[in-house]
Amino acid sequence: MTQFLSPVTRILLVSEGLTTPLLQAASDGQLRAQVWSLREVAADLIDPGARELLRLSGGERCLVRHTGLVLACGTLVSDNVVVARLGVDPRVDQVAGDKGRPLGFALADAGVVLQRRVHWVGRRRWRGGDPCAGKAYTLHAATGPLVHVEELFSPQVVPADIRVPHFSQGHPA
């Protein structure tokens, strides 16, 4: 795992609970969802990594939701791509298509309890090219994975600085 310097970043990335309350605490403000795109697509058009983690077959349909979590002042705090399996749980279908609320809050309000499994944490590139922290995870029901989420976090709110190993004569110190 990438060794982030900020304890805020480390807590956010290892958390297996709702991300939005942690982001609200880090940004000191309420967040709203801003949905940039929402489309239904065939499973064979989904990113291969997400398709494999969701155990999708070619004939299944998914909802792909590209969303940002935004402060009232307009600052983008996170950039998220959600892939939800359609037709397994109607509550998940409805929540994934909800343009007004963050996914985690909407799932909780709908009474949907899913287990989170983190598959990746590390650094990517934020809009404009600066390094940012991010993670990818799946949300599972008893029947299997239903949702894949990839989140990238604004480096203005979630620092992406990492520990760099010190080398002495070609060897890690």
mmCIF file of C-alpha atoms in Angstrom:
data_model
loop_
_atom_site.group_PDB
_atom_site.id
_atom_site.type_symbol
_atom_site.label_atom_id
_atom_site.label_comp_id
_atom_site.label_asym_id
_atom_site.label_seq_id
_atom_site.Cartn_x
_atom_site.Cartn_y
_atom_site.Cartn_z
ATOM 1 C CA MET A 1 0.000 0.000 0.000
ATOM 2 C CA THR A 2 1.201 3.495 -0.823
ATOM 3 C CA GLN A 3 2.462 5.206 2.329
ATOM 4 C CA PHE A 4 0.577 8.497 2.486
ATOM 5 C CA LEU A 5 1.929 11.134 4.879
ATOM 6 C CA SER A 6 -1.444 12.554 5.918
ATOM 7 C CA PRO A 7 -3.350 10.657 8.620
ATOM 8 C CA VAL A 8 -6.576 12.036 7.078
ATOM 9 C CA THR A 9 -5.695 10.371 3.787
ATOM 10 C CA ARG A 10 -4.744 7.085 5.428
ATOM 11 C CA ILE A 11 -7.977 6.953 7.446
ATOM 12 C CA LEU A 12 -10.089 7.761 4.392
ATOM 13 C CA LEU A 13 -8.419 5.103 2.256
ATOM 14 C CA VAL A 14 -8.608 2.240 4.755
ATOM 15 C CA SER A 15 -12.127 3.031 5.931
ATOM 16 C CA GLU A 16 -14.693 0.356 5.196
ATOM 17 C CA GLY A 17 -17.579 2.650 6.124
ATOM 18 C CA LEU A 18 -19.188 5.609 4.409
ATOM 19 C CA THR A 19 -16.658 7.825 2.665
ATOM 20 C CA THR A 20 -18.885 10.898 2.468
ATOM 21 C CA PRO A 21 -18.970 11.685 6.233
ATOM 22 C CA LEU A 22 -15.177 11.441 6.354
ATOM 23 C CA LEU A 23 -14.888 13.776 3.353
ATOM 24 C CA GLN A 24 -17.326 16.204 4.986
ATOM 25 C CA ALA A 25 -15.170 16.243 8.110
ATOM 26 C CA ALA A 26 -11.982 16.741 6.070
ATOM 27 C CA SER A 27 -13.504 19.526 3.962
ATOM 28 C CA ASP A 28 -15.489 21.091 6.833
ATOM 29 C CA GLY A 29 -18.702 21.266 4.845
ATOM 30 C CA GLN A 30 -21.756 19.440 3.557
ATOM 31 C CA LEU A 31 -21.345 17.636 0.246
ATOM 32 C CA ARG A 32 -23.881 17.184 -2.504
ATOM 33 C CA ALA A 33 -23.764 14.819 -5.447
ATOM 34 C CA GLN A 34 -23.328 16.269 -8.905
ATOM 35 C CA VAL A 35 -24.034 13.628 -11.540
ATOM 36 C CA TRP A 36 -22.232 14.330 -14.823
ATOM 37 C CA SER A 37 -23.391 11.234 -16.641
ATOM 38 C CA LEU A 38 -25.730 8.349 -16.017
ATOM 39 C CA ARG A 39 -26.144 5.644 -18.625
ATOM 40 C CA GLU A 40 -27.230 2.056 -18.926
ATOM 41 C CA VAL A 41 -24.709 -0.122 -20.754
ATOM 42 C CA ALA A 42 -24.076 -3.767 -21.580
ATOM 43 C CA ALA A 43 -21.649 -5.548 -19.262
ATOM 44 C CA ASP A 44 -19.217 -6.258 -22.092
ATOM 45 C CA LEU A 45 -18.669 -2.475 -22.459
ATOM 46 C CA ILE A 46 -17.654 -2.027 -18.803
ATOM 47 C CA ASP A 47 -14.013 -1.554 -17.792
ATOM 48 C CA PRO A 48 -12.538 -5.101 -17.689
ATOM 49 C CA GLY A 49 -11.345 -4.722 -14.092
ATOM 50 C CA ALA A 50 -14.773 -3.647 -12.828
ATOM 51 C CA ARG A 51 -16.449 -6.315 -14.972
ATOM 52 C CA GLU A 52 -14.297 -9.040 -13.401
ATOM 53 C CA LEU A 53 -14.790 -7.790 -9.830
ATOM 54 C CA LEU A 54 -18.565 -7.628 -10.348
ATOM 55 C CA ARG A 55 -18.529 -11.094 -11.956
ATOM 56 C CA LEU A 56 -20.549 -9.810 -14.913
ATOM 57 C CA SER A 57 -21.551 -11.878 -17.899
ATOM 58 C CA GLY A 58 -21.828 -10.364 -21.363
ATOM 59 C CA GLY A 59 -25.631 -10.275 -21.365
ATOM 60 C CA GLU A 60 -26.063 -8.313 -18.138
ATOM 61 C CA ARG A 61 -26.929 -4.616 -17.988
ATOM 62 C CA CYS A 62 -25.229 -2.068 -15.743
ATOM 63 C CA LEU A 63 -25.762 1.509 -14.756
ATOM 64 C CA VAL A 64 -22.625 3.645 -15.012
ATOM 65 C CA ARG A 65 -22.743 6.836 -12.962
ATOM 66 C CA HIS A 66 -20.008 9.497 -13.104
ATOM 67 C CA THR A 67 -20.448 11.716 -10.084
ATOM 68 C CA GLY A 68 -18.632 14.362 -8.116
ATOM 69 C CA LEU A 69 -19.072 15.266 -4.476
ATOM 70 C CA VAL A 70 -19.151 19.048 -4.310
ATOM 71 C CA LEU A 71 -19.139 21.624 -1.515
ATOM 72 C CA ALA A 72 -21.723 24.442 -1.491
ATOM 73 C CA CYS A 73 -19.024 26.838 -2.773
ATOM 74 C CA GLY A 74 -18.590 24.617 -5.845
ATOM 75 C CA THR A 75 -15.285 22.977 -4.866
ATOM 76 C CA LEU A 76 -15.038 19.438 -6.216
ATOM 77 C CA VAL A 77 -13.945 17.111 -3.397
ATOM 78 C CA SER A 78 -14.176 13.705 -5.090
ATOM 79 C CA ASP A 79 -14.631 12.342 -8.594
ATOM 80 C CA ASN A 80 -16.365 8.950 -8.704
ATOM 81 C CA VAL A 81 -17.269 6.317 -11.261
ATOM 82 C CA VAL A 82 -19.922 3.863 -10.057
ATOM 83 C CA VAL A 83 -20.893 0.694 -11.922
ATOM 84 C CA ALA A 84 -24.035 -0.981 -10.559
ATOM 85 C CA ARG A 85 -25.419 -4.350 -11.665
ATOM 86 C CA LEU A 86 -29.024 -3.879 -12.738
ATOM 87 C CA GLY A 87 -31.884 -6.248 -11.997
ATOM 88 C CA VAL A 88 -30.460 -7.873 -8.870
ATOM 89 C CA ASP A 89 -31.898 -5.565 -6.182
ATOM 90 C CA PRO A 90 -34.468 -2.933 -7.218
ATOM 91 C CA ARG A 91 -33.389 -0.680 -4.328
ATOM 92 C CA VAL A 92 -29.834 -0.614 -5.668
ATOM 93 C CA ASP A 93 -31.160 0.088 -9.175
ATOM 94 C CA GLN A 94 -33.137 3.062 -7.869
ATOM 95 C CA VAL A 95 -30.339 4.429 -5.660
ATOM 96 C CA ALA A 96 -27.693 4.157 -8.396
ATOM 97 C CA GLY A 97 -29.945 6.238 -10.639
ATOM 98 C CA ASP A 98 -30.563 8.905 -7.971
ATOM 99 C CA LYS A 99 -28.962 12.136 -9.212
ATOM 100 C CA GLY A 100 -29.520 14.063 -6.012
ATOM 101 C CA ARG A 101 -27.662 12.264 -3.249
ATOM 102 C CA PRO A 102 -24.300 10.668 -2.560
ATOM 103 C CA LEU A 103 -24.462 6.907 -3.155
ATOM 104 C CA GLY A 104 -23.662 5.815 0.412
ATOM 105 C CA PHE A 105 -26.299 8.060 1.995
ATOM 106 C CA ALA A 106 -28.917 6.949 -0.547
ATOM 107 C CA LEU A 107 -28.146 3.252 0.041
ATOM 108 C CA ALA A 108 -28.399 3.715 3.815
ATOM 109 C CA ASP A 109 -31.702 5.616 3.486
ATOM 110 C CA ALA A 110 -33.078 2.801 1.289
ATOM 111 C CA GLY A 111 -32.166 0.224 3.951
ATOM 112 C CA VAL A 112 -29.575 -1.463 1.759
ATOM 113 C CA VAL A 113 -26.742 -2.968 3.791
ATOM 114 C CA LEU A 114 -23.742 -3.944 1.684
ATOM 115 C CA GLN A 115 -20.265 -5.066 2.683
ATOM 116 C CA ARG A 116 -17.374 -3.051 1.256
ATOM 117 C CA ARG A 117 -14.240 -4.757 -0.086
ATOM 118 C CA VAL A 118 -11.386 -2.444 -0.953
ATOM 119 C CA HIS A 119 -9.419 -3.646 -3.987
ATOM 120 C CA TRP A 120 -7.024 -0.789 -4.620
ATOM 121 C CA VAL A 121 -5.663 2.290 -2.855
ATOM 122 C CA GLY A 122 -2.967 4.538 -4.177
ATOM 123 C CA ARG A 123 -2.310 7.570 -6.322
ATOM 124 C CA ARG A 124 -3.686 8.640 -9.668
ATOM 125 C CA ARG A 125 -3.945 11.999 -11.430
ATOM 126 C CA TRP A 126 -6.493 14.647 -10.486
ATOM 127 C CA ARG A 127 -7.988 17.070 -12.983
ATOM 128 C CA GLY A 128 -5.125 19.277 -14.065
ATOM 129 C CA GLY A 129 -2.553 16.542 -13.537
ATOM 130 C CA ASP A 130 -1.614 16.804 -9.866
ATOM 131 C CA PRO A 131 -1.247 13.521 -7.966
ATOM 132 C CA CYS A 132 -4.294 12.558 -5.936
ATOM 133 C CA ALA A 133 -5.270 9.764 -3.572
ATOM 134 C CA GLY A 134 -7.861 7.269 -4.664
ATOM 135 C CA LYS A 135 -9.372 3.883 -4.076
ATOM 136 C CA ALA A 136 -11.555 1.288 -5.745
ATOM 137 C CA TYR A 137 -13.903 -1.077 -3.980
ATOM 138 C CA THR A 138 -16.922 -3.292 -4.475
ATOM 139 C CA LEU A 139 -20.116 -3.369 -2.445
ATOM 140 C CA HIS A 140 -21.435 -6.882 -1.774
ATOM 141 C CA ALA A 141 -24.799 -8.340 -0.803
ATOM 142 C CA ALA A 142 -25.143 -11.920 0.412
ATOM 143 C CA THR A 143 -25.637 -12.934 -3.230
ATOM 144 C CA GLY A 144 -22.368 -11.347 -4.399
ATOM 145 C CA PRO A 145 -20.970 -8.039 -5.660
ATOM 146 C CA LEU A 146 -23.515 -5.422 -6.798
ATOM 147 C CA VAL A 147 -21.571 -2.172 -7.150
ATOM 148 C CA HIS A 148 -18.032 -1.177 -8.147
ATOM 149 C CA VAL A 149 -16.812 2.285 -7.118
ATOM 150 C CA GLU A 150 -13.645 4.123 -8.061
ATOM 151 C CA GLU A 151 -13.063 7.353 -6.155
ATOM 152 C CA LEU A 152 -10.422 9.996 -6.692
ATOM 153 C CA PHE A 153 -10.001 12.682 -4.032
ATOM 154 C CA SER A 154 -9.084 16.324 -4.531
ATOM 155 C CA PRO A 155 -5.524 16.939 -3.334
ATOM 156 C CA GLN A 156 -6.788 20.266 -1.916
ATOM 157 C CA VAL A 157 -8.848 18.309 0.627
ATOM 158 C CA VAL A 158 -7.143 14.906 0.824
ATOM 159 C CA PRO A 159 -3.348 15.329 0.641
ATOM 160 C CA ALA A 160 -1.629 12.919 -1.731
ATOM 161 C CA ASP A 161 1.940 13.351 -0.463
ATOM 162 C CA ILE A 162 3.666 10.024 0.093
ATOM 163 C CA ARG A 163 6.653 8.733 1.994
ATOM 164 C CA VAL A 164 9.586 8.204 -0.296
ATOM 165 C CA PRO A 165 12.019 5.513 0.849
ATOM 166 C CA HIS A 166 15.519 6.737 1.569
ATOM 167 C CA PHE A 167 18.263 4.840 -0.201
ATOM 168 C CA SER A 168 21.741 4.371 1.140
ATOM 169 C CA GLN A 169 24.287 3.016 -1.360
ATOM 170 C CA GLY A 170 21.499 1.555 -3.498
ATOM 171 C CA HIS A 171 19.566 -0.097 -0.676
ATOM 172 C CA PRO A 172 16.488 1.071 1.238
ATOM 173 C CA ALA A 173 17.446 2.507 4.630
#
